[in-house]
JSON list of C-alpha atoms in Angstrom, two decimals:
[
{"chain": "A", "resi": 820, "resn": "SER", "atom": "CA", "xyz": [0.00, 0.00, 0.00]},
{"chain": "A", "resi": 821, "resn": "LEU", "atom": "CA", "xyz": [3.02, 2.31, 0.16]},
{"chain": "A", "resi": 822, "resn": "LYS", "atom": "CA", "xyz": [2.73, 3.32, -3.49]},
{"chain": "A", "resi": 823, "resn": "ASN", "atom": "CA", "xyz": [-0.77, 4.65, -2.75]},
{"chain": "A", "resi": 824, "resn": "THR", "atom": "CA", "xyz": [0.36, 6.85, 0.14]},
{"chain": "A", "resi": 825, "resn": "PHE", "atom": "CA", "xyz": [3.96, 7.83, -0.59]},
{"chain": "A", "resi": 826, "resn": "PHE", "atom": "CA", "xyz": [3.09, 11.11, -2.30]},
{"chain": "A", "resi": 827, "resn": "TYR", "atom": "CA", "xyz": [0.54, 12.22, 0.31]},
{"chain": "A", "resi": 828, "resn": "PHE", "atom": "CA", "xyz": [3.09, 14.74, 1.55]},
{"chain": "A", "resi": 829, "resn": "ILE", "atom": "CA", "xyz": [2.11, 16.96, -1.39]},
{"chain": "A", "resi": 830, "resn": "PHE", "atom": "CA", "xyz": [-1.12, 17.81, 0.46]},
{"chain": "A", "resi": 831, "resn": "LEU", "atom": "CA", "xyz": [0.93, 19.23, 3.33]},
{"chain": "A", "resi": 832, "resn": "ILE", "atom": "CA", "xyz": [3.05, 21.21, 0.86]},
{"chain": "A", "resi": 833, "resn": "PHE", "atom": "CA", "xyz": [-0.12, 22.52, -0.82]},
{"chain": "A", "resi": 834, "resn": "ALA", "atom": "CA", "xyz": [-1.56, 23.65, 2.53]},
{"chain": "A", "resi": 835, "resn": "LEU", "atom": "CA", "xyz": [1.70, 25.40, 3.51]},
{"chain": "A", "resi": 836, "resn": "VAL", "atom": "CA", "xyz": [2.00, 27.13, 0.12]},
{"chain": "A", "resi": 837, "resn": "LEU", "atom": "CA", "xyz": [-1.62, 28.28, 0.34]},
{"chain": "A", "resi": 838, "resn": "LYS", "atom": "CA", "xyz": [-1.05, 29.60, 3.86]},
{"chain": "A", "resi": 839, "resn": "TYR", "atom": "CA", "xyz": [2.10, 31.45, 2.75]},
{"chain": "A", "resi": 840, "resn": "LEU", "atom": "CA", "xyz": [0.35, 33.09, -0.22]},
{"chain": "A", "resi": 841, "resn": "ILE", "atom": "CA", "xyz": [-2.65, 34.17, 1.88]},
{"chain": "A", "resi": 842, "resn": "ILE", "atom": "CA", "xyz": [-0.40, 35.77, 4.50]},
{"chain": "A", "resi": 843, "resn": "GLU", "atom": "CA", "xyz": [2.31, 37.26, 2.29]},
{"chain": "A", "resi": 844, "resn": "SER", "atom": "CA", "xyz": [0.62, 38.16, -1.02]},
{"chain": "A", "resi": 845, "resn": "LYS", "atom": "CA", "xyz": [-1.99, 40.93, -1.10]},
{"chain": "A", "resi": 846, "resn": "ASN", "atom": "CA", "xyz": [-2.77, 40.25, -4.76]},
{"chain": "A", "resi": 847, "resn": "PHE", "atom": "CA", "xyz": [-3.38, 36.57, -4.03]},
{"chain": "A", "resi": 848, "resn": "ARG", "atom": "CA", "xyz": [-5.73, 37.49, -1.17]},
{"chain": "A", "resi": 849, "resn": "LYS", "atom": "CA", "xyz": [-7.73, 39.65, -3.58]},
{"chain": "A", "resi": 850, "resn": "ILE", "atom": "CA", "xyz": [-7.75, 37.41, -6.65]},
{"chain": "A", "resi": 851, "resn": "PHE", "atom": "CA", "xyz": [-8.04, 33.91, -5.13]},
{"chain": "A", "resi": 852, "resn": "PRO", "atom": "CA", "xyz": [-11.43, 34.42, -3.38]},
{"chain": "A", "resi": 853, "resn": "LEU", "atom": "CA", "xyz": [-12.81, 36.09, -6.53]},
{"chain": "A", "resi": 854, "resn": "ILE", "atom": "CA", "xyz": [-11.82, 33.06, -8.62]},
{"chain": "A", "resi": 855, "resn": "LEU", "atom": "CA", "xyz": [-13.40, 30.73, -6.06]},
{"chain": "A", "resi": 856, "resn": "LEU", "atom": "CA", "xyz": [-16.54, 32.90, -6.00]},
{"chain": "A", "resi": 857, "resn": "PHE", "atom": "CA", "xyz": [-16.80, 32.86, -9.79]},
{"chain": "A", "resi": 858, "resn": "VAL", "atom": "CA", "xyz": [-16.46, 29.06, -9.94]},
{"chain": "A", "resi": 859, "resn": "LEU", "atom": "CA", "xyz": [-18.98, 28.49, -7.14]},
{"chain": "A", "resi": 860, "resn": "ILE", "atom": "CA", "xyz": [-21.57, 30.90, -8.58]},
{"chain": "A", "resi": 861, "resn": "VAL", "atom": "CA", "xyz": [-21.32, 29.43, -12.10]},
{"chain": "A", "resi": 862, "resn": "LEU", "atom": "CA", "xyz": [-21.72, 25.90, -10.74]},
{"chain": "A", "resi": 863, "resn": "SER", "atom": "CA", "xyz": [-24.60, 26.95, -8.47]},
{"chain": "A", "resi": 864, "resn": "PHE", "atom": "CA", "xyz": [-26.66, 28.79, -11.07]},
{"chain": "A", "resi": 865, "resn": "ASP", "atom": "CA", "xyz": [-26.08, 26.04, -13.63]},
{"chain": "A", "resi": 866, "resn": "ALA", "atom": "CA", "xyz": [-27.26, 23.45, -11.09]},
{"chain": "A", "resi": 867, "resn": "ILE", "atom": "CA", "xyz": [-30.36, 25.49, -10.19]},
{"chain": "A", "resi": 868, "resn": "ILE", "atom": "CA", "xyz": [-31.28, 25.87, -13.88]},
{"chain": "A", "resi": 869, "resn": "GLU", "atom": "CA", "xyz": [-30.84, 22.12, -14.41]},
{"chain": "A", "resi": 870, "resn": "TYR", "atom": "CA", "xyz": [-32.98, 21.41, -11.34]},
{"chain": "A", "resi": 871, "resn": "LEU", "atom": "CA", "xyz": [-35.79, 23.73, -12.47]},
{"chain": "A", "resi": 872, "resn": "LYS", "atom": "CA", "xyz": [-35.74, 22.55, -16.09]},
{"chain": "A", "resi": 873, "resn": "ASN", "atom": "CA", "xyz": [-35.24, 18.89, -15.13]},
{"chain": "A", "resi": 874, "resn": "SER", "atom": "CA", "xyz": [-32.73, 18.65, -17.98]},
{"chain": "A", "resi": 875, "resn": "HIS", "atom": "CA", "xyz": [-29.32, 19.99, -18.92]},
{"chain": "A", "resi": 876, "resn": "TRP", "atom": "CA", "xyz": [-28.61, 22.29, -21.82]},
{"chain": "A", "resi": 877, "resn": "LEU", "atom": "CA", "xyz": [-25.02, 21.13, -22.34]},
{"chain": "A", "resi": 878, "resn": "PHE", "atom": "CA", "xyz": [-25.04, 17.33, -21.95]},
{"chain": "A", "resi": 879, "resn": "ASP", "atom": "CA", "xyz": [-27.47, 14.66, -23.10]},
{"chain": "A", "resi": 880, "resn": "LYS", "atom": "CA", "xyz": [-28.07, 12.65, -19.93]},
{"chain": "A", "resi": 881, "resn": "SER", "atom": "CA", "xyz": [-30.82, 10.40, -21.26]},
{"chain": "A", "resi": 882, "resn": "GLU", "atom": "CA", "xyz": [-28.36, 7.52, -21.74]},
{"chain": "A", "resi": 883, "resn": "TYR", "atom": "CA", "xyz": [-26.93, 7.63, -18.21]},
{"chain": "A", "resi": 884, "resn": "PRO", "atom": "CA", "xyz": [-27.69, 4.58, -16.03]},
{"chain": "A", "resi": 885, "resn": "GLU", "atom": "CA", "xyz": [-28.43, 6.82, -13.02]},
{"chain": "A", "resi": 886, "resn": "ASN", "atom": "CA", "xyz": [-30.55, 9.30, -14.94]},
{"chain": "A", "resi": 887, "resn": "ASP", "atom": "CA", "xyz": [-33.73, 8.51, -12.98]},
{"chain": "A", "resi": 888, "resn": "ASN", "atom": "CA", "xyz": [-32.35, 8.86, -9.45]},
{"chain": "A", "resi": 889, "resn": "ASN", "atom": "CA", "xyz": [-33.17, 12.54, -8.96]},
{"chain": "A", "resi": 890, "resn": "ARG", "atom": "CA", "xyz": [-29.56, 13.67, -8.81]},
{"chain": "A", "resi": 891, "resn": "ILE", "atom": "CA", "xyz": [-27.90, 16.66, -10.43]},
{"chain": "A", "resi": 892, "resn": "SER", "atom": "CA", "xyz": [-24.38, 16.63, -11.86]},
{"chain": "A", "resi": 893, "resn": "GLY", "atom": "CA", "xyz": [-24.34, 20.08, -13.48]},
{"chain": "A", "resi": 894, "resn": "LEU", "atom": "CA", "xyz": [-21.15, 20.82, -15.39]},
{"chain": "A", "resi": 895, "resn": "PHE", "atom": "CA", "xyz": [-19.58, 17.55, -14.21]},
{"chain": "A", "resi": 896, "resn": "ASP", "atom": "CA", "xyz": [-21.57, 15.64, -16.86]},
{"chain": "A", "resi": 897, "resn": "GLU", "atom": "CA", "xyz": [-21.98, 11.99, -15.73]},
{"chain": "A", "resi": 898, "resn": "GLU", "atom": "CA", "xyz": [-19.97, 12.45, -12.51]},
{"chain": "A", "resi": 899, "resn": "TYR", "atom": "CA", "xyz": [-22.29, 13.03, -9.54]},
{"chain": "A", "resi": 900, "resn": "ILE", "atom": "CA", "xyz": [-19.80, 15.02, -7.46]},
{"chain": "A", "resi": 901, "resn": "LEU", "atom": "CA", "xyz": [-21.21, 18.54, -7.70]},
{"chain": "A", "resi": 902, "resn": "GLY", "atom": "CA", "xyz": [-22.31, 18.80, -4.06]},
{"chain": "A", "resi": 903, "resn": "GLY", "atom": "CA", "xyz": [-19.02, 17.45, -2.72]},
{"chain": "A", "resi": 904, "resn": "PHE", "atom": "CA", "xyz": [-17.02, 19.75, -5.01]},
{"chain": "A", "resi": 905, "resn": "ILE", "atom": "CA", "xyz": [-18.87, 22.89, -3.85]},
{"chain": "A", "resi": 906, "resn": "LEU", "atom": "CA", "xyz": [-18.53, 21.77, -0.25]},
{"chain": "A", "resi": 907, "resn": "SER", "atom": "CA", "xyz": [-14.77, 21.32, -0.68]},
{"chain": "A", "resi": 908, "resn": "LEU", "atom": "CA", "xyz": [-14.28, 24.89, -1.98]},
{"chain": "A", "resi": 909, "resn": "PHE", "atom": "CA", "xyz": [-16.97, 26.64, 0.03]},
{"chain": "A", "resi": 910, "resn": "PRO", "atom": "CA", "xyz": [-15.21, 26.66, 3.47]},
{"chain": "A", "resi": 911, "resn": "THR", "atom": "CA", "xyz": [-11.93, 28.00, 2.03]},
{"chain": "A", "resi": 912, "resn": "PHE", "atom": "CA", "xyz": [-13.78, 30.72, 0.16]},
{"chain": "A", "resi": 913, "resn": "LEU", "atom": "CA", "xyz": [-15.91, 31.65, 3.18]},
{"chain": "A", "resi": 914, "resn": "ILE", "atom": "CA", "xyz": [-12.92, 31.99, 5.52]},
{"chain": "A", "resi": 915, "resn": "ILE", "atom": "CA", "xyz": [-10.93, 34.24, 3.16]},
{"chain": "A", "resi": 916, "resn": "TYR", "atom": "CA", "xyz": [-13.91, 36.26, 1.91]},
{"chain": "A", "resi": 917, "resn": "TYR", "atom": "CA", "xyz": [-15.38, 36.89, 5.37]},
{"chain": "A", "resi": 918, "resn": "ASN", "atom": "CA", "xyz": [-12.04, 37.95, 6.85]},
{"chain": "A", "resi": 919, "resn": "GLN", "atom": "CA", "xyz": [-11.73, 40.55, 4.09]},
{"chain": "A", "resi": 920, "resn": "ASN", "atom": "CA", "xyz": [-15.38, 41.67, 4.07]},
{"chain": "A", "resi": 921, "resn": "LYS", "atom": "CA", "xyz": [-16.63, 41.47, 7.65]},
{"chain": "A", "resi": 922, "resn": "GLU", "atom": "CA", "xyz": [-18.84, 44.51, 7.11]},
{"chain": "A", "resi": 923, "resn": "LYS", "atom": "CA", "xyz": [-20.66, 42.83, 4.19]},
{"chain": "A", "resi": 924, "resn": "LYS", "atom": "CA", "xyz": [-22.56, 40.31, 6.29]},
{"chain": "A", "resi": 925, "resn": "LEU", "atom": "CA", "xyz": [-25.71, 40.43, 4.15]},
{"chain": "A", "resi": 926, "resn": "ILE", "atom": "CA", "xyz": [-23.77, 39.30, 1.06]},
{"chain": "A", "resi": 927, "resn": "THR", "atom": "CA", "xyz": [-22.07, 36.59, 3.13]},
{"chain": "A", "resi": 928, "resn": "TYR", "atom": "CA", "xyz": [-25.45, 35.30, 4.33]},
{"chain": "A", "resi": 929, "resn": "PHE", "atom": "CA", "xyz": [-26.79, 35.29, 0.76]},
{"chain": "A", "resi": 930, "resn": "LEU", "atom": "CA", "xyz": [-23.79, 33.29, -0.50]},
{"chain": "A", "resi": 931, "resn": "ILE", "atom": "CA", "xyz": [-24.16, 30.81, 2.37]},
{"chain": "A", "resi": 932, "resn": "PHE", "atom": "CA", "xyz": [-27.82, 30.26, 1.47]},
{"chain": "A", "resi": 933, "resn": "LEU", "atom": "CA", "xyz": [-27.04, 29.99, -2.26]},
{"chain": "A", "resi": 934, "resn": "PHE", "atom": "CA", "xyz": [-24.31, 27.39, -1.89]},
{"chain": "A", "resi": 935, "resn": "CYS", "atom": "CA", "xyz": [-26.25, 25.46, 0.77]},
{"chain": "A", "resi": 936, "resn": "PHE", "atom": "CA", "xyz": [-29.29, 25.34, -1.52]},
{"chain": "A", "resi": 937, "resn": "THR", "atom": "CA", "xyz": [-27.16, 24.08, -4.41]},
{"chain": "A", "resi": 938, "resn": "ILE", "atom": "CA", "xyz": [-25.65, 21.31, -2.29]},
{"chain": "A", "resi": 939, "resn": "ILE", "atom": "CA", "xyz": [-29.13, 20.25, -1.16]},
{"chain": "A", "resi": 940, "resn": "ILE", "atom": "CA", "xyz": [-30.65, 20.04, -4.66]},
{"chain": "A", "resi": 941, "resn": "THR", "atom": "CA", "xyz": [-27.79, 17.86, -5.94]},
{"chain": "A", "resi": 942, "resn": "GLY", "atom": "CA", "xyz": [-29.37, 15.01, -3.96]},
{"chain": "A", "resi": 943, "resn": "GLU", "atom": "CA", "xyz": [-26.00, 13.89, -2.52]},
{"chain": "A", "resi": 944, "resn": "ARG", "atom": "CA", "xyz": [-26.82, 12.57, 0.94]},
{"chain": "A", "resi": 945, "resn": "SER", "atom": "CA", "xyz": [-23.22, 12.37, 2.18]},
{"chain": "A", "resi": 946, "resn": "SER", "atom": "CA", "xyz": [-22.68, 15.99, 1.13]},
{"chain": "A", "resi": 947, "resn": "LEU", "atom": "CA", "xyz": [-25.87, 16.99, 2.97]},
{"chain": "A", "resi": 948, "resn": "VAL", "atom": "CA", "xyz": [-24.62, 15.40, 6.22]},
{"chain": "A", "resi": 949, "resn": "LYS", "atom": "CA", "xyz": [-21.23, 17.12, 5.83]},
{"chain": "A", "resi": 950, "resn": "LEU", "atom": "CA", "xyz": [-23.02, 20.41, 5.11]},
{"chain": "A", "resi": 951, "resn": "LEU", "atom": "CA", "xyz": [-25.03, 20.16, 8.33]},
{"chain": "A", "resi": 952, "resn": "LEU", "atom": "CA", "xyz": [-21.82, 19.54, 10.30]},
{"chain": "A", "resi": 953, "resn": "PHE", "atom": "CA", "xyz": [-20.09, 22.42, 8.52]},
{"chain": "A", "resi": 954, "resn": "ILE", "atom": "CA", "xyz": [-22.98, 24.81, 9.26]},
{"chain": "A", "resi": 955, "resn": "PHE", "atom": "CA", "xyz": [-22.93, 23.81, 12.93]},
{"chain": "A", "resi": 956, "resn": "PHE", "atom": "CA", "xyz": [-19.19, 24.48, 13.29]},
{"chain": "A", "resi": 957, "resn": "VAL", "atom": "CA", "xyz": [-19.28, 27.75, 11.31]},
{"chain": "A", "resi": 958, "resn": "ILE", "atom": "CA", "xyz": [-22.14, 29.17, 13.36]},
{"chain": "A", "resi": 959, "resn": "PHE", "atom": "CA", "xyz": [-21.00, 28.10, 16.83]},
{"chain": "A", "resi": 960, "resn": "PHE", "atom": "CA", "xyz": [-17.21, 28.36, 16.46]},
{"chain": "A", "resi": 961, "resn": "SER", "atom": "CA", "xyz": [-16.79, 31.53, 14.39]},
{"chain": "A", "resi": 962, "resn": "THR", "atom": "CA", "xyz": [-17.39, 35.27, 14.86]},
{"chain": "A", "resi": 963, "resn": "LEU", "atom": "CA", "xyz": [-20.00, 35.40, 12.09]},
{"chain": "A", "resi": 964, "resn": "LEU", "atom": "CA", "xyz": [-22.59, 36.02, 14.83]},
{"chain": "A", "resi": 965, "resn": "ASN", "atom": "CA", "xyz": [-21.62, 37.69, 18.07]},
{"chain": "A", "resi": 966, "resn": "THR", "atom": "CA", "xyz": [-24.13, 36.28, 20.59]},
{"chain": "A", "resi": 967, "resn": "PHE", "atom": "CA", "xyz": [-25.12, 32.73, 21.46]},
{"chain": "A", "resi": 968, "resn": "LYS", "atom": "CA", "xyz": [-28.81, 33.62, 21.08]},
{"chain": "A", "resi": 969, "resn": "LYS", "atom": "CA", "xyz": [-28.24, 34.80, 17.49]},
{"chain": "A", "resi": 970, "resn": "LYS", "atom": "CA", "xyz": [-26.24, 31.64, 16.75]},
{"chain": "A", "resi": 971, "resn": "ILE", "atom": "CA", "xyz": [-29.11, 29.44, 17.96]},
{"chain": "A", "resi": 972, "resn": "ILE", "atom": "CA", "xyz": [-31.73, 31.39, 16.00]},
{"chain": "A", "resi": 973, "resn": "PHE", "atom": "CA", "xyz": [-29.67, 31.42, 12.79]},
{"chain": "A", "resi": 974, "resn": "PHE", "atom": "CA", "xyz": [-28.90, 27.69, 13.09]},
{"chain": "A", "resi": 975, "resn": "ILE", "atom": "CA", "xyz": [-32.59, 26.84, 13.60]},
{"chain": "A", "resi": 976, "resn": "ILE", "atom": "CA", "xyz": [-33.62, 29.04, 10.65]},
{"chain": "A", "resi": 977, "resn": "LEU", "atom": "CA", "xyz": [-31.05, 27.33, 8.41]},
{"chain": "A", "resi": 978, "resn": "LEU", "atom": "CA", "xyz": [-32.18, 23.85, 9.50]},
{"chain": "A", "resi": 979, "resn": "LEU", "atom": "CA", "xyz": [-35.84, 24.73, 8.95]},
{"chain": "A", "resi": 980, "resn": "GLY", "atom": "CA", "xyz": [-34.94, 26.18, 5.56]},
{"chain": "A", "resi": 981, "resn": "ILE", "atom": "CA", "xyz": [-32.98, 23.07, 4.53]},
{"chain": "A", "resi": 982, "resn": "PHE", "atom": "CA", "xyz": [-35.68, 20.60, 5.55]},
{"chain": "A", "resi": 983, "resn": "SER", "atom": "CA", "xyz": [-38.45, 22.83, 4.13]},
{"chain": "A", "resi": 984, "resn": "VAL", "atom": "CA", "xyz": [-36.70, 22.67, 0.76]},
{"chain": "A", "resi": 985, "resn": "ILE", "atom": "CA", "xyz": [-36.32, 18.88, 1.01]},
{"chain": "A", "resi": 986, "resn": "PHE", "atom": "CA", "xyz": [-39.93, 18.18, 2.04]},
{"chain": "A", "resi": 987, "resn": "SER", "atom": "CA", "xyz": [-41.43, 20.68, -0.41]},
{"chain": "A", "resi": 988, "resn": "GLN", "atom": "CA", "xyz": [-39.66, 19.19, -3.44]},
{"chain": "A", "resi": 989, "resn": "PRO", "atom": "CA", "xyz": [-40.92, 15.73, -4.51]},
{"chain": "A", "resi": 990, "resn": "LYS", "atom": "CA", "xyz": [-37.60, 14.78, -6.18]},
{"chain": "A", "resi": 991, "resn": "LEU", "atom": "CA", "xyz": [-35.54, 15.63, -3.09]},
{"chain": "A", "resi": 992, "resn": "LYS", "atom": "CA", "xyz": [-38.05, 14.07, -0.71]},
{"chain": "A", "resi": 993, "resn": "GLU", "atom": "CA", "xyz": [-38.02, 10.86, -2.75]},
{"chain": "A", "resi": 994, "resn": "ARG", "atom": "CA", "xyz": [-34.23, 10.52, -2.84]},
{"chain": "A", "resi": 995, "resn": "ILE", "atom": "CA", "xyz": [-33.12, 11.93, 0.51]},
{"chain": "A", "resi": 996, "resn": "ILE", "atom": "CA", "xyz": [-36.00, 10.71, 2.70]},
{"chain": "A", "resi": 997, "resn": "TYR", "atom": "CA", "xyz": [-37.88, 7.76, 1.17]},
{"chain": "A", "resi": 998, "resn": "HIS", "atom": "CA", "xyz": [-35.04, 6.18, -0.81]},
{"chain": "A", "resi": 999, "resn": "THR", "atom": "CA", "xyz": [-32.78, 6.38, 2.27]},
{"chain": "A", "resi": 1000, "resn": "PHE", "atom": "CA", "xyz": [-35.37, 4.53, 4.36]},
{"chain": "A", "resi": 1001, "resn": "ASP", "atom": "CA", "xyz": [-35.77, 1.95, 1.57]},
{"chain": "A", "resi": 1002, "resn": "LEU", "atom": "CA", "xyz": [-32.06, 1.24, 1.95]},
{"chain": "A", "resi": 1003, "resn": "LEU", "atom": "CA", "xyz": [-32.15, 1.23, 5.76]},
{"chain": "A", "resi": 1004, "resn": "LEU", "atom": "CA", "xyz": [-35.04, -1.24, 5.74]},
{"chain": "A", "resi": 1005, "resn": "GLN", "atom": "CA", "xyz": [-33.52, -3.32, 2.90]},
{"chain": "A", "resi": 1006, "resn": "LYS", "atom": "CA", "xyz": [-36.49, -2.70, 0.64]},
{"chain": "A", "resi": 1007, "resn": "LYS", "atom": "CA", "xyz": [-36.26, -3.78, -2.98]},
{"chain": "A", "resi": 1008, "resn": "HIS", "atom": "CA", "xyz": [-37.92, -1.88, -5.82]},
{"chain": "A", "resi": 1009, "resn": "GLU", "atom": "CA", "xyz": [-41.06, -4.02, -5.67]},
{"chain": "A", "resi": 1010, "resn": "THR", "atom": "CA", "xyz": [-41.42, -3.68, -1.87]},
{"chain": "A", "resi": 1011, "resn": "LYS", "atom": "CA", "xyz": [-40.58, -0.01, -1.36]},
{"chain": "A", "resi": 1012, "resn": "ILE", "atom": "CA", "xyz": [-42.14, 1.72, 1.64]},
{"chain": "A", "resi": 1013, "resn": "ASP", "atom": "CA", "xyz": [-45.49, 3.38, 0.99]},
{"chain": "A", "resi": 1014, "resn": "ARG", "atom": "CA", "xyz": [-44.98, 6.89, -0.41]},
{"chain": "A", "resi": 1015, "resn": "ASN", "atom": "CA", "xyz": [-48.52, 7.85, 0.63]},
{"chain": "A", "resi": 1016, "resn": "LEU", "atom": "CA", "xyz": [-47.65, 7.35, 4.31]},
{"chain": "A", "resi": 1017, "resn": "SER", "atom": "CA", "xyz": [-45.33, 9.46, 6.43]},
{"chain": "A", "resi": 1018, "resn": "ILE", "atom": "CA", "xyz": [-41.96, 8.08, 7.55]},
{"chain": "A", "resi": 1019, "resn": "THR", "atom": "CA", "xyz": [-43.30, 7.66, 11.10]},
{"chain": "A", "resi": 1020, "resn": "GLU", "atom": "CA", "xyz": [-46.30, 5.68, 9.86]},
{"chain": "A", "resi": 1021, "resn": "ASN", "atom": "CA", "xyz": [-44.06, 3.53, 7.66]},
{"chain": "A", "resi": 1022, "resn": "LEU", "atom": "CA", "xyz": [-41.75, 2.76, 10.60]},
{"chain": "A", "resi": 1023, "resn": "LYS", "atom": "CA", "xyz": [-44.69, 1.77, 12.81]},
{"chain": "A", "resi": 1024, "resn": "LYS", "atom": "CA", "xyz": [-45.92, -0.50, 10.04]},
{"chain": "A", "resi": 1025, "resn": "GLU", "atom": "CA", "xyz": [-42.48, -2.12, 9.63]},
{"chain": "A", "resi": 1026, "resn": "LEU", "atom": "CA", "xyz": [-41.95, -2.54, 13.39]},
{"chain": "A", "resi": 1027, "resn": "ASN", "atom": "CA", "xyz": [-45.05, -4.72, 13.56]},
{"chain": "A", "resi": 1028, "resn": "LYS", "atom": "CA", "xyz": [-43.50, -7.18, 11.11]},
{"chain": "A", "resi": 1029, "resn": "SER", "atom": "CA", "xyz": [-41.53, -10.16, 12.40]},
{"chain": "A", "resi": 1030, "resn": "THR", "atom": "CA", "xyz": [-39.02, -9.68, 9.57]},
{"chain": "A", "resi": 1031, "resn": "PHE", "atom": "CA", "xyz": [-38.12, -6.14, 10.67]},
{"chain": "A", "resi": 1032, "resn": "LYS", "atom": "CA", "xyz": [-34.39, -5.47, 10.45]},
{"chain": "A", "resi": 1033, "resn": "LEU", "atom": "CA", "xyz": [-32.55, -2.17, 10.27]},
{"chain": "A", "resi": 1034, "resn": "VAL", "atom": "CA", "xyz": [-29.13, -1.96, 8.61]},
{"chain": "A", "resi": 1035, "resn": "TYR", "atom": "CA", "xyz": [-26.39, 0.64, 8.54]},
{"chain": "A", "resi": 1036, "resn": "PHE", "atom": "CA", "xyz": [-27.57, 2.85, 5.63]},
{"chain": "A", "resi": 1037, "resn": "SER", "atom": "CA", "xyz": [-27.87, -0.07, 3.17]},
{"chain": "A", "resi": 1038, "resn": "LYS", "atom": "CA", "xyz": [-27.06, -3.79, 3.00]},
{"chain": "A", "resi": 1039, "resn": "GLU", "atom": "CA", "xyz": [-23.88, -3.01, 1.01]},
{"chain": "A", "resi": 1040, "resn": "HIS", "atom": "CA", "xyz": [-22.77, -0.36, 3.54]},
{"chain": "A", "resi": 1041, "resn": "ASN", "atom": "CA", "xyz": [-23.64, -2.72, 6.39]},
{"chain": "A", "resi": 1042, "resn": "ASP", "atom": "CA", "xyz": [-21.55, -5.58, 4.91]},
{"chain": "A", "resi": 1043, "resn": "HIS", "atom": "CA", "xyz": [-18.68, -3.16, 4.27]},
{"chain": "A", "resi": 1044, "resn": "ALA", "atom": "CA", "xyz": [-18.73, -2.01, 7.90]},
{"chain": "A", "resi": 1045, "resn": "ILE", "atom": "CA", "xyz": [-18.85, -5.55, 9.33]},
{"chain": "A", "resi": 1046, "resn": "ILE", "atom": "CA", "xyz": [-15.94, -6.71, 7.14]},
{"chain": "A", "resi": 1047, "resn": "SER", "atom": "CA", "xyz": [-13.97, -3.59, 8.13]},
{"chain": "A", "resi": 1048, "resn": "ILE", "atom": "CA", "xyz": [-14.49, -4.35, 11.84]},
{"chain": "A", "resi": 1049, "resn": "GLU", "atom": "CA", "xyz": [-13.33, -7.94, 11.34]},
{"chain": "A", "resi": 1050, "resn": "MET", "atom": "CA", "xyz": [-10.24, -6.73, 9.43]},
{"chain": "A", "resi": 1051, "resn": "PHE", "atom": "CA", "xyz": [-9.52, -4.28, 12.26]},
{"chain": "A", "resi": 1052, "resn": "LYS", "atom": "CA", "xyz": [-9.70, -7.10, 14.80]},
{"chain": "A", "resi": 1053, "resn": "ASP", "atom": "CA", "xyz": [-7.30, -9.13, 12.65]},
{"chain": "A", "resi": 1054, "resn": "LYS", "atom": "CA", "xyz": [-4.59, -6.41, 12.69]},
{"chain": "A", "resi": 1055, "resn": "PHE", "atom": "CA", "xyz": [-5.81, -3.79, 15.14]},
{"chain": "A", "resi": 1056, "resn": "LEU", "atom": "CA", "xyz": [-2.40, -2.17, 15.75]},
{"chain": "A", "resi": 1057, "resn": "PHE", "atom": "CA", "xyz": [-0.87, -1.59, 12.31]},
{"chain": "A", "resi": 1058, "resn": "GLY", "atom": "CA", "xyz": [-3.80, -2.45, 10.03]},
{"chain": "A", "resi": 1059, "resn": "HIS", "atom": "CA", "xyz": [-3.66, -4.06, 6.60]},
{"chain": "A", "resi": 1060, "resn": "GLY", "atom": "CA", "xyz": [-2.45, -0.96, 4.79]},
{"chain": "A", "resi": 1061, "resn": "VAL", "atom": "CA", "xyz": [-4.09, 1.99, 3.09]},
{"chain": "A", "resi": 1062, "resn": "LYS", "atom": "CA", "xyz": [-6.47, 1.10, 0.21]},
{"chain": "A", "resi": 1063, "resn": "MET", "atom": "CA", "xyz": [-6.02, -2.63, 0.89]},
{"chain": "A", "resi": 1064, "resn": "PHE", "atom": "CA", "xyz": [-9.70, -3.32, 1.64]},
{"chain": "A", "resi": 1065, "resn": "ARG", "atom": "CA", "xyz": [-10.42, -4.21, -2.00]},
{"chain": "A", "resi": 1066, "resn": "PHE", "atom": "CA", "xyz": [-7.79, -6.98, -1.85]},
{"chain": "A", "resi": 1067, "resn": "LYS", "atom": "CA", "xyz": [-8.36, -8.28, 1.68]},
{"chain": "A", "resi": 1068, "resn": "CYS", "atom": "CA", "xyz": [-12.18, -8.34, 1.72]},
{"chain": "A", "resi": 1069, "resn": "SER", "atom": "CA", "xyz": [-12.30, -11.33, -0.64]},
{"chain": "A", "resi": 1070, "resn": "GLU", "atom": "CA", "xyz": [-10.46, -13.60, 1.80]},
{"chain": "A", "resi": 1071, "resn": "GLU", "atom": "CA", "xyz": [-12.69, -16.38, 3.11]},
{"chain": "A", "resi": 1072, "resn": "LYS", "atom": "CA", "xyz": [-12.22, -15.47, 6.78]}
]
């Protein structure tokens, strides 16, 4: 596994170079956040247009195997990584931009809402969970809001806004809520939970069944986790090596 990890030191070099440029170069501090802002806005508006039109003007996605899963890829064509990509750039942009424009809080709030909305409509559940964690840390561990009461109110408003968007949009509700529970309850396409019932009602209905069984996100995720735990037990101190799961998981034990 060494060949997979040997060059990881470049990430440290990248972080140090970025830190040096932000501290030492005034031009970089001005230009870099503008470039990030341009990229994020273009991706966001393109994603919103695709979401509203239910089609993309640039790529023909009718042939894609995942075309019917209520996800948006935007300018990434068949790669469904838009939400994760925005989430990877968003924190860096927010830190630099806010430190330079602390008086422009209204614009900062608008950009937060815009990028959050874009991440939500992509339908990427892992990105949504990371977004919720990111929002929590930004609100409660930054100077964006100066009192604890304001932090609580703003956090609640954001959460209500996020879940209002999800529950008001059939495509998002289907993927993020109902499809997730289909996976958790190991439901196949022909035995999906009833979309006419609420999640609470569906859970009550399933709990009354003798075959009720809840898994970790999906059967595939559940199997992955169990195998990982067994591999950890096998070599709990040094492990099997980075990126070795794909080779070790096929062993009979």
